[in-house]
Short mmCIF file of C-alpha atoms in Angstrom, two decimals:
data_model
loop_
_atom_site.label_atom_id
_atom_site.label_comp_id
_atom_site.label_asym_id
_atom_site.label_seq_id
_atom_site.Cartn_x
_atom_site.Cartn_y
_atom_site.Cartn_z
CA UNK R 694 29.30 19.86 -17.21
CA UNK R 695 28.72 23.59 -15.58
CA UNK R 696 25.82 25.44 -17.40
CA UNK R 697 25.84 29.54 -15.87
CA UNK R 698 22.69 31.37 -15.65
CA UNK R 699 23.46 34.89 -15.90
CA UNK R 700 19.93 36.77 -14.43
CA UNK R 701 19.57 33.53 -12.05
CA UNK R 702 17.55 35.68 -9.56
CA UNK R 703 15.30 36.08 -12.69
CA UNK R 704 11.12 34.32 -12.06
CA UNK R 705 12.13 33.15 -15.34
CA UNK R 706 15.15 30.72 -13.61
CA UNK R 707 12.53 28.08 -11.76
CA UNK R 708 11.14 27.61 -15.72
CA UNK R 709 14.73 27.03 -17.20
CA UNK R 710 15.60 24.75 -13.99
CA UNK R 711 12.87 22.61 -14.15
CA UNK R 712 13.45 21.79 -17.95
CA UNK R 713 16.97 20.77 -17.03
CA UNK R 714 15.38 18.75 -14.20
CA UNK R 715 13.03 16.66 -16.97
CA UNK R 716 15.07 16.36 -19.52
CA UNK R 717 18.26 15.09 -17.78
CA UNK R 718 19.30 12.76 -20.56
CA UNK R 719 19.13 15.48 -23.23
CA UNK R 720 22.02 17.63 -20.54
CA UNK R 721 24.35 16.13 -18.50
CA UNK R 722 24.78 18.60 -16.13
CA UNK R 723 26.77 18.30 -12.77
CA UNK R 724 26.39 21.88 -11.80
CA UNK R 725 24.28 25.09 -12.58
CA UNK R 726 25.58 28.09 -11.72
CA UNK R 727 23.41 31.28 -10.66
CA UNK R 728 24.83 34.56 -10.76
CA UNK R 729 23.06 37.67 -9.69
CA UNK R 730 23.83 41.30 -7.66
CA UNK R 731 20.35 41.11 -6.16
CA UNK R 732 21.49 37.97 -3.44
CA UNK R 733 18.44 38.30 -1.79
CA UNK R 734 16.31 37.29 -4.38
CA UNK R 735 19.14 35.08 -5.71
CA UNK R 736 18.78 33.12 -2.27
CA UNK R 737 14.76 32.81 -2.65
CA UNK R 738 15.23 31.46 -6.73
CA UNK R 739 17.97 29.54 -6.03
CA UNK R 740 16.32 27.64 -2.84
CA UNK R 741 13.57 26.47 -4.81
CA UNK R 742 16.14 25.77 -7.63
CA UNK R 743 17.06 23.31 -4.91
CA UNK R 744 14.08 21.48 -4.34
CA UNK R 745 13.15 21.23 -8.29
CA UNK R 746 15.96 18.99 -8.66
CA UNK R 747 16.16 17.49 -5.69
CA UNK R 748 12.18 16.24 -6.08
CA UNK R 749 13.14 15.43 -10.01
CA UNK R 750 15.97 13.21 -8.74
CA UNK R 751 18.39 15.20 -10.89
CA UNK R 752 22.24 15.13 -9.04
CA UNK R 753 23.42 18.23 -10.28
CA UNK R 754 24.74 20.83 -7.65
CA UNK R 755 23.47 24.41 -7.91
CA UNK R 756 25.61 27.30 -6.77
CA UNK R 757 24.65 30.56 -6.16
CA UNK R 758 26.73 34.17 -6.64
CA UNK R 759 26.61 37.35 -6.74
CA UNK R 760 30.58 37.27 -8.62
CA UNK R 761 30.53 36.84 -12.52
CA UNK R 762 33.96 35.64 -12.85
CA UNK R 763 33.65 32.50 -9.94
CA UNK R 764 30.11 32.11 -11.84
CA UNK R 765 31.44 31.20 -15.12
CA UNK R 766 34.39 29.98 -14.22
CA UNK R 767 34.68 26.44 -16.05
CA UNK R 768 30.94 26.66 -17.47
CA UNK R 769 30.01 25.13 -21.08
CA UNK R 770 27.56 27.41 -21.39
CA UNK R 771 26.68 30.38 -20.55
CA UNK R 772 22.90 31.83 -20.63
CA UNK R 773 22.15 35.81 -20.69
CA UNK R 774 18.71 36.72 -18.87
CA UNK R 775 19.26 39.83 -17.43
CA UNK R 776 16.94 43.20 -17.23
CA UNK R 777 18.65 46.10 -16.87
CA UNK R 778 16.93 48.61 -14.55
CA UNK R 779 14.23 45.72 -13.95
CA UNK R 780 10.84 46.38 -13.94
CA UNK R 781 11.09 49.62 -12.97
CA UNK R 782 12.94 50.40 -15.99
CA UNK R 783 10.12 48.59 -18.51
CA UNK R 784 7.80 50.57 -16.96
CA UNK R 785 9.29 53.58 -18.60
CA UNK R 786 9.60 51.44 -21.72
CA UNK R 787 6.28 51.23 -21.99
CA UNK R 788 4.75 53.72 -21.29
CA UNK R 789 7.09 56.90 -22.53
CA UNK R 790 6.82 55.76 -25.75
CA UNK R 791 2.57 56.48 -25.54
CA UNK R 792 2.96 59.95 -24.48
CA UNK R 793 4.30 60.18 -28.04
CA UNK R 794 1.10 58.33 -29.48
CA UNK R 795 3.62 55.38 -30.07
CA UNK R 796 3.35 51.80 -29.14
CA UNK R 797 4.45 50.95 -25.64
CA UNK R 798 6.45 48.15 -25.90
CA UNK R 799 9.64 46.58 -23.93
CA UNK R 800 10.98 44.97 -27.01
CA UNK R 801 9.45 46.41 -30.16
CA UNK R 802 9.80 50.07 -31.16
CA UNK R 803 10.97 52.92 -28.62
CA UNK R 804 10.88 51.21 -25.42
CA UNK R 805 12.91 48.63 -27.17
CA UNK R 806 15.61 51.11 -28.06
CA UNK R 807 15.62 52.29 -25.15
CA UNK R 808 16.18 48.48 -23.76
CA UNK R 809 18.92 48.70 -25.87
CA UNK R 810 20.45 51.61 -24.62
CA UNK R 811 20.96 50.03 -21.44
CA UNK R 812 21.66 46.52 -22.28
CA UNK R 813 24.25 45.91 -24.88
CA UNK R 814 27.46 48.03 -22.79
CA UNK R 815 26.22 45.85 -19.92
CA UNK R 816 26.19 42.21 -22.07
CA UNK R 817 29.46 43.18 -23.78
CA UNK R 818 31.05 43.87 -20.81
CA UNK R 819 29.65 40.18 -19.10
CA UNK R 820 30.68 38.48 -22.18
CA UNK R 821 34.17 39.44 -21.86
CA UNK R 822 34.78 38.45 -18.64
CA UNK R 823 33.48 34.99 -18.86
CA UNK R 824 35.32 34.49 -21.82
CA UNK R 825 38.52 35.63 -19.87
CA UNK R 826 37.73 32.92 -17.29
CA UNK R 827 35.74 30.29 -19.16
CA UNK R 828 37.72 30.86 -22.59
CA UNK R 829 36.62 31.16 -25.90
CA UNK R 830 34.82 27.99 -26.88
CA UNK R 831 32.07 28.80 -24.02
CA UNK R 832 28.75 29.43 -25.34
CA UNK R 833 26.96 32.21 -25.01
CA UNK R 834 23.05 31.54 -25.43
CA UNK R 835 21.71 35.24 -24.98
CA UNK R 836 17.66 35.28 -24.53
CA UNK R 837 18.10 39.02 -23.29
CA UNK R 838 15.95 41.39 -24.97
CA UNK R 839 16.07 42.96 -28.09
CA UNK R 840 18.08 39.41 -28.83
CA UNK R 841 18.31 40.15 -32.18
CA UNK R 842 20.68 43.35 -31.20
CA UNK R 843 22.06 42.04 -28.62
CA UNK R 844 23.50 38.91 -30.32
CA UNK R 845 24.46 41.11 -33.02
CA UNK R 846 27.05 43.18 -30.65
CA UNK R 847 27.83 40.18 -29.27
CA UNK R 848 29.01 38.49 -32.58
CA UNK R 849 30.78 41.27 -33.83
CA UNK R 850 32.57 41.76 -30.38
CA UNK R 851 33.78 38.13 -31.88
CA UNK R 852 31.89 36.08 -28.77
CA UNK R 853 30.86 32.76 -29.78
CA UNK R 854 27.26 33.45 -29.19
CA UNK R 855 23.37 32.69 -30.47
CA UNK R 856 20.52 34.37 -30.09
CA UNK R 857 17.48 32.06 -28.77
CA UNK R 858 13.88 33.21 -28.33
CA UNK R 859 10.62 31.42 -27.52
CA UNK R 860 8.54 32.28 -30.47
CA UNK R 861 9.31 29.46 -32.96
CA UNK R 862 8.75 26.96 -30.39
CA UNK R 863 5.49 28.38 -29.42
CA UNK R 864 3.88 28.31 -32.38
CA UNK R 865 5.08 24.94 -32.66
CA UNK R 866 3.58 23.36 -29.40
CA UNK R 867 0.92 25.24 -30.40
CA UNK R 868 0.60 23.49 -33.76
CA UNK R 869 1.35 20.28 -32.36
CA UNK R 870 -1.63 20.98 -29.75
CA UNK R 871 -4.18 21.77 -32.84
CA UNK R 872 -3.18 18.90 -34.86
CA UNK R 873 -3.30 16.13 -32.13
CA UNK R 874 0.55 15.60 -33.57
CA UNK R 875 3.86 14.99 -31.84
CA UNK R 876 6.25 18.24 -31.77
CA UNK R 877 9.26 16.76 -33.05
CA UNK R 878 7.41 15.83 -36.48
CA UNK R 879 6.74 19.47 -36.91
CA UNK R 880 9.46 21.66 -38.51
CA UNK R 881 8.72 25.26 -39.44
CA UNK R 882 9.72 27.30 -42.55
CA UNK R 883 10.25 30.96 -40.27
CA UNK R 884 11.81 33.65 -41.30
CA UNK R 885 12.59 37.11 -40.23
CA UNK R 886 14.23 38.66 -37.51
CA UNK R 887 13.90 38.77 -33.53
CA UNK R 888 10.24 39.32 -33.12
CA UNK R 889 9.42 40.27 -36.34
CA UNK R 890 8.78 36.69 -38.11
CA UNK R 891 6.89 35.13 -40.36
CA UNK R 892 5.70 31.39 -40.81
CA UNK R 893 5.23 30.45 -44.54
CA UNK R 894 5.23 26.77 -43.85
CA UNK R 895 4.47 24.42 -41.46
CA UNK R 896 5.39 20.89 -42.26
CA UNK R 897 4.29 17.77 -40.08
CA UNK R 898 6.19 14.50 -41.23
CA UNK R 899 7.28 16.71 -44.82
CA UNK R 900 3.67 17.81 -45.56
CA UNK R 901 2.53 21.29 -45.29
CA UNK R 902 -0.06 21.80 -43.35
CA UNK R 903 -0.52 25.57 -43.13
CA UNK R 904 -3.55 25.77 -45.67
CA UNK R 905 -5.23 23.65 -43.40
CA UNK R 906 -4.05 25.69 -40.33
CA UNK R 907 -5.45 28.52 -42.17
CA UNK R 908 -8.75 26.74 -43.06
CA UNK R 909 -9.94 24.44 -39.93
CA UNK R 910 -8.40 26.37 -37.47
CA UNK R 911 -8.88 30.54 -38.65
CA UNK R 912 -10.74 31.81 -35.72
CA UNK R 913 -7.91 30.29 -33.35
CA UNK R 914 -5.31 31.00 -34.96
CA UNK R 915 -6.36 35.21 -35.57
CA UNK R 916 -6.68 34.89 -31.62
CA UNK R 917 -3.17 33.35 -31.06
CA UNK R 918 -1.05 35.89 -33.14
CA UNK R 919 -3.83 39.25 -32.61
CA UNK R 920 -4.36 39.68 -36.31
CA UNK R 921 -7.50 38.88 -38.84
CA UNK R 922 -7.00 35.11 -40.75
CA UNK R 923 -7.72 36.89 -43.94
CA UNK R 924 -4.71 39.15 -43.81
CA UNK R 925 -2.44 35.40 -43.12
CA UNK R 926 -4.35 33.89 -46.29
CA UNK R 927 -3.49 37.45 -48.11
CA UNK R 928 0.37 36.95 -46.69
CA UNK R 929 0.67 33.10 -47.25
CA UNK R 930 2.08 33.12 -43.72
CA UNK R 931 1.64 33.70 -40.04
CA UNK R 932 3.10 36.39 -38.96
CA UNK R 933 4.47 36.29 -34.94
CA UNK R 934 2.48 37.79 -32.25
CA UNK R 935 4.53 41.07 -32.43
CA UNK R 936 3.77 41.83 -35.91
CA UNK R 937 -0.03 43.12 -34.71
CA UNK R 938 2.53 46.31 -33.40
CA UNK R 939 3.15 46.67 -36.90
CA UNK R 940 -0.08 45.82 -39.00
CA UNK R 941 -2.20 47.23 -36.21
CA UNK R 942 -0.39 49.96 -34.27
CA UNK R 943 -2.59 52.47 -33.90
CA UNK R 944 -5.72 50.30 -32.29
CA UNK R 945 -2.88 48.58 -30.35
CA UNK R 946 -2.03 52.34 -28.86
CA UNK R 947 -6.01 52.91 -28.48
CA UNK R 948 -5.62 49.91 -26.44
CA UNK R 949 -2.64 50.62 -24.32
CA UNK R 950 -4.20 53.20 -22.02
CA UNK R 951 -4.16 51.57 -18.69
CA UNK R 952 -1.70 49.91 -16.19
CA UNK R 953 1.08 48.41 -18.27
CA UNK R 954 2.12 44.85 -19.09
CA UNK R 955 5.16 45.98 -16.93
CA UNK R 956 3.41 46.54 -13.63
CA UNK R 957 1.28 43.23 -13.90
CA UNK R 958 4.12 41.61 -14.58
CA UNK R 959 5.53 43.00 -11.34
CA UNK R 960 2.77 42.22 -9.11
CA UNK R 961 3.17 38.57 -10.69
CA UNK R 962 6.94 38.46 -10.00
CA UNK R 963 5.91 39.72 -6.24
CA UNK R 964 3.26 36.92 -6.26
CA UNK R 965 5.82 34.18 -7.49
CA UNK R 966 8.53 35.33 -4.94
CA UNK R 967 6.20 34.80 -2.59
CA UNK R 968 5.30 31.13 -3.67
CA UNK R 969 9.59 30.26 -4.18
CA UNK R 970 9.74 31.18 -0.41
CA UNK R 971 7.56 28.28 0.41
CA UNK R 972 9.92 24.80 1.81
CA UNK R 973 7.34 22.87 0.61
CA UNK R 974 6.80 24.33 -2.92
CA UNK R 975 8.62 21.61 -5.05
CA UNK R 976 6.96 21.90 -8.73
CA UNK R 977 6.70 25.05 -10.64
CA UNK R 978 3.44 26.76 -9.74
CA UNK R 979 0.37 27.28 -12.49
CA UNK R 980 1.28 31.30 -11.86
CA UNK R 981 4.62 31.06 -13.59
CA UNK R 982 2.62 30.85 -17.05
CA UNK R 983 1.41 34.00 -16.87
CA UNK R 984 5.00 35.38 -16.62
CA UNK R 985 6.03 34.77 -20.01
CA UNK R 986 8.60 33.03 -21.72
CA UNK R 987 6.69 29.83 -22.54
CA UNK R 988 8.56 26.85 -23.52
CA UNK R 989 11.76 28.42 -22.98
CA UNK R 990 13.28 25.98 -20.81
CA UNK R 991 12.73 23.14 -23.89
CA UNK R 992 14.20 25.39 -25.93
CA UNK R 993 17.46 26.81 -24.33
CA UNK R 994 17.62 22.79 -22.69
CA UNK R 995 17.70 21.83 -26.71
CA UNK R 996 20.10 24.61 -28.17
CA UNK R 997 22.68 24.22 -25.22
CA UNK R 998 22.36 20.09 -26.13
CA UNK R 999 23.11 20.34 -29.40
CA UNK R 1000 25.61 23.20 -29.76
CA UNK R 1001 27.93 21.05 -26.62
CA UNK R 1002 26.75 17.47 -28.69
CA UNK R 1003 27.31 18.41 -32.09
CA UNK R 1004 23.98 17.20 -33.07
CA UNK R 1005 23.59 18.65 -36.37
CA UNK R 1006 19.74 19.13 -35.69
CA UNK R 1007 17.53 22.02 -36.35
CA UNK R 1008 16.59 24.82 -34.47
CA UNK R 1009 15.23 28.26 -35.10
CA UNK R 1010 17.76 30.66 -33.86
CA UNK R 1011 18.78 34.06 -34.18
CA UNK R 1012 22.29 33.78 -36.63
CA UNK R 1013 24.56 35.55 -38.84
CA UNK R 1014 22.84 36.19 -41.88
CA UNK R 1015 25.45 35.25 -44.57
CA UNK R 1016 23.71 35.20 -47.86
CA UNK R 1017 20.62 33.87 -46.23
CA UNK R 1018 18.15 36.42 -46.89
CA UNK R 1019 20.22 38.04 -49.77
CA UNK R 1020 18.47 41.84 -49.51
CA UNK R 1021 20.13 42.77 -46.00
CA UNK R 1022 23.91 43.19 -45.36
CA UNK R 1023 25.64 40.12 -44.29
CA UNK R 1024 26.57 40.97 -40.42
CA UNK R 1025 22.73 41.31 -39.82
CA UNK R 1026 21.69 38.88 -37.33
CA UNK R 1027 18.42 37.06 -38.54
CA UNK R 1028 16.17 34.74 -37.21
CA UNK R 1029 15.86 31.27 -39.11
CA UNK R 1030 16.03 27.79 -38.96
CA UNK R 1031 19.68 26.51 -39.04
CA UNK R 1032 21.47 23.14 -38.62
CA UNK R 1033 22.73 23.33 -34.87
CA UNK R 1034 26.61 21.81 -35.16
CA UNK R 1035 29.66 21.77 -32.16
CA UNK R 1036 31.31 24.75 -34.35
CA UNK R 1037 27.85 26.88 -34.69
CA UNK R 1038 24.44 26.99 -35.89
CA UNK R 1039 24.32 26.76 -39.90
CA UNK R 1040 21.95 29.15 -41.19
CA UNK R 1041 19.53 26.85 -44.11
CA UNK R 1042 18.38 27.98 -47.17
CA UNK R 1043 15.00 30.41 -47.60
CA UNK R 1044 12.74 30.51 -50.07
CA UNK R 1045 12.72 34.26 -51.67
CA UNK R 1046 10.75 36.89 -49.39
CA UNK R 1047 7.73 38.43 -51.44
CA UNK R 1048 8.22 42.54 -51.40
CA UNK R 1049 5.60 42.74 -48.17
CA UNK R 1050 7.75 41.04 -45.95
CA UNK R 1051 11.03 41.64 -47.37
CA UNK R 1052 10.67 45.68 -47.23
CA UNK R 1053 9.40 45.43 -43.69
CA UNK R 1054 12.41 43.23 -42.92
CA UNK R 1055 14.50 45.33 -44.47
CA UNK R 1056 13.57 48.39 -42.65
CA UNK R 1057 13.94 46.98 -39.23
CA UNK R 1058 17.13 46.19 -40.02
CA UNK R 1059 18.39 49.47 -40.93
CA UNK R 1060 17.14 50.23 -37.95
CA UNK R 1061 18.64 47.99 -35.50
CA UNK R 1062 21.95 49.04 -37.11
CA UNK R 1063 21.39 52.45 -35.76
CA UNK R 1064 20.42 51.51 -32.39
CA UNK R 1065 23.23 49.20 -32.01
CA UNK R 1066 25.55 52.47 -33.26
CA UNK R 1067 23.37 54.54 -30.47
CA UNK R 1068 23.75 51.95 -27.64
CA UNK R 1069 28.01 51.53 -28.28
CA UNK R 1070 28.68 55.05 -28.69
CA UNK R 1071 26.21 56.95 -27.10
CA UNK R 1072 24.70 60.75 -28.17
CA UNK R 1073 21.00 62.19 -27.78
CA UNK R 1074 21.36 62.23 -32.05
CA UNK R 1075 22.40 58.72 -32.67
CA UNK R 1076 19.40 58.27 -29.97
CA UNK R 1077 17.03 60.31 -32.78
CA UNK R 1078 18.66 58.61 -35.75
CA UNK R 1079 17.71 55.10 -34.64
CA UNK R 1080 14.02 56.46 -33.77
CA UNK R 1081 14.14 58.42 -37.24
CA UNK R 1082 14.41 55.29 -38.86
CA UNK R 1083 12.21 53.01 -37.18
CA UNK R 1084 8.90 52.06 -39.12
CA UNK R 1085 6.70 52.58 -36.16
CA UNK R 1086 8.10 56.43 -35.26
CA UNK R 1087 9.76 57.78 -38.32
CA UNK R 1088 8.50 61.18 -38.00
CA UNK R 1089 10.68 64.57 -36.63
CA UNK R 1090 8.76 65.60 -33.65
CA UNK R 1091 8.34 62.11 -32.27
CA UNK R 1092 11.29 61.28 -32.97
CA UNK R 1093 12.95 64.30 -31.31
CA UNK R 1094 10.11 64.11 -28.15
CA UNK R 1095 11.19 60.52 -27.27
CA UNK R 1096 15.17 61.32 -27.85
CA UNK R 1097 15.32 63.29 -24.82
CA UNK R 1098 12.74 61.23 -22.89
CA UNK R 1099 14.45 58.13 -23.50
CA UNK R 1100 18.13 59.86 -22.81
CA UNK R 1101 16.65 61.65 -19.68
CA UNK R 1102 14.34 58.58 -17.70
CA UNK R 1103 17.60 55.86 -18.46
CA UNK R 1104 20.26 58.48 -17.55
CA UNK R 1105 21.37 56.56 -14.59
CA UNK R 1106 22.47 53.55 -16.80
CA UNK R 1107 23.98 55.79 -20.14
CA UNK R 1108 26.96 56.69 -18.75
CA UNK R 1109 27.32 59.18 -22.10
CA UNK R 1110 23.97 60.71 -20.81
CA UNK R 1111 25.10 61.45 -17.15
CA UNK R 1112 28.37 64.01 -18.12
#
């Protein structure tokens, strides 16, 4: 089997290839396939590509190209993680949106619109072409940023696509590291949408054990998501990481005024370039955890298994709503658990959303509607509308400040925004 890694000149790729390389009998995979403009650094990720599977004993063959269409040609699979503008362009991401006293952010509020802006003509237009080559029962597994928009324009563009992120299976090592308990007896009851999730159950072998999460393990647990353990006993739930944008946005901001998450994270991609250029670097290096994207590997390793086996398992993945959270139009993509067949994840069942969650939910939504209209058509206003009806900027002079900001410092990749 072929598995394509679209972004394979990504820091991220070593990660990805090195859960392929340990988990061999979960993939059979013969070749991987890295495609990537920048074949300079596609040369230095690829090389130590190499050597990961070479030193894991793994036979598969990896191939390395700059042309999408020979790329996917023939692949099973095909995984999104691309950055348009790369780091250069999260650094205006995150930090535009603070000269507007909003939260600086590559996913989650402006800088994730803007994200948007950039990335969904690009995906759409990389979707189609593998599916011309590797035809329409190729998987797309997109872990590009926002997901939760971007699998929605892929889904409606009729792609046969799901959107995976790293969150669920954080908290779930993370559990499983607590507890002294094995990760597979540990399924989660999360609901919500791409980064903005909630935990209201945590079961190990059918038992909740979230009270006792909440209880024996408070002070940890307030430091793993960035919010107080008496606002999760208030909620019944955990709420992800990026919900302290949210619940705490304006300390968050307070907190925001030096060098941004985007320029360490540069300096560490510089460092772990550095490291991949070393022959005799043939394990992932201890730096690659501070990069990001934690368990990711496991997770995309476990999705592509399944969807290509028909295992019937269950995931958390971003989906089609459906009727599953009945409040928010049906094309919605949300982020649940769902039953992971050959034809497609199954959404399950969830348990009503109390008014706290649901309204928050529900707003976000509305919103990523509007950004998705904004990023396929274009227009400084459908720009403001999106930003109008985001819960973290909702208000006329912001919103109209960071419409031209965000039109002016990504007009090399709007095409609408250059005529």
């Amino acid at each position: 089997m072929k598995l394509t890694i679209v972004g394979g000149g990504s820091t991220y790729t070593p990660e990805l290839v090195s859960g392929i390389a340990h988990q061999y009998a979960a993939l059979d995979i013969e070749e991987i396939a890295l495609v990537d403009p920048d074949t300079e650094r596609l040369e230095v990720v690829g090389g130590f590509a190499r050597r990961l599977l070479d030193h894991a004993g793994h036979p598969a063959k990896v191939r390395l190209t700059a042309d999408l269409e020979a790329g996917a040609d023939g692949a099973a699979a095909v995984l999104l993680q691309l950055r348009v503008g790369g780091q250069a362009a999260r650094v205006t991401d995150e930090t535009v949106p603070l000269e507007c006293g909003c939260v600086g952010q590559e996913t989650t509020g402006a800088g994730g619109l803007a994200k948007a802006l950039r990335t969904v003509p690009v995906v759409l237009d990389i979707a189609a072409r593998v599916r011309r080559v590797a035809g329409e029962k190729t998987w797309i597994v997109d872990f590009t940023n926002p997901v939760g928009i971007v699998t929605r324009a892929l889904l409606n563009a009729g792609h046969r696509a799901v959107g995976l992120c790293n969150v669920a299976i954080t908290f779930e090592r993370w559990v499983a590291g607590k507890l002294g308990v094995a990760p597979e007896t540990i399924t989660l009851e999360h609901a919500g949408l791409n980064h903005l999730t909630w935990v209201r159950a945590v079961r190990v072998d059918g038992v909740d054990v979230l009270p006792r999460l909440l209880s024996d393990h408070a002070d940890e647990l307030a430091d793993h998501v960035g919010l107080p353990a008496d606002v999760m006993r208030r909620l019944g739930a955990v709420p992800s990481y990026y919900l302290k944008y949210y619940y705490r946005h304006d300390a968050i901001v307070a907190g925001q005024q030096g060098p941004s998450r985007a320029e360490t994270v540069a300096e560490i991609e510089h460092r772990l370039l550095q490291l991949y250029r070393d022959p005799s670097l043939v394990a992932k290096p201890a730096l690659l955890e501070q990069r990001g994207g934690a368990y990711y590997s496991e997770a995309a390793v476990r999705l592509v298994a399944s969807l290509l086996g028909d295992k019937g398992d269950v995931q958390v993945v971003n989906v089609r709503n459906g009727s599953t959270l009945p409040f928010l139009p049906s094309d919605a993509v949300v982020e649940v658990p769902a039953r992971i067949t050959g034809a497609g994840p199954v959404p399950l069942p969830v348990a009503p959303l109390p008014p706290a969650i649901a309204g928050l939910v529900a707003h976000v939504t509305a919103y990523e509607n509007l950004a998705l209209e904004a990023a396929l058509h274009g227009g400084r206003d459908r720009v403001f509308d999106a930003l109008m009806a985001h819960p973290l900027i909702g208000q006329i002079d912001q919103a109209a400040t960071l419409a031209d900001r965000l039109v002016a410092v990504n007009r090399d990749f709007l095409p609408w925004a250059a005529a």
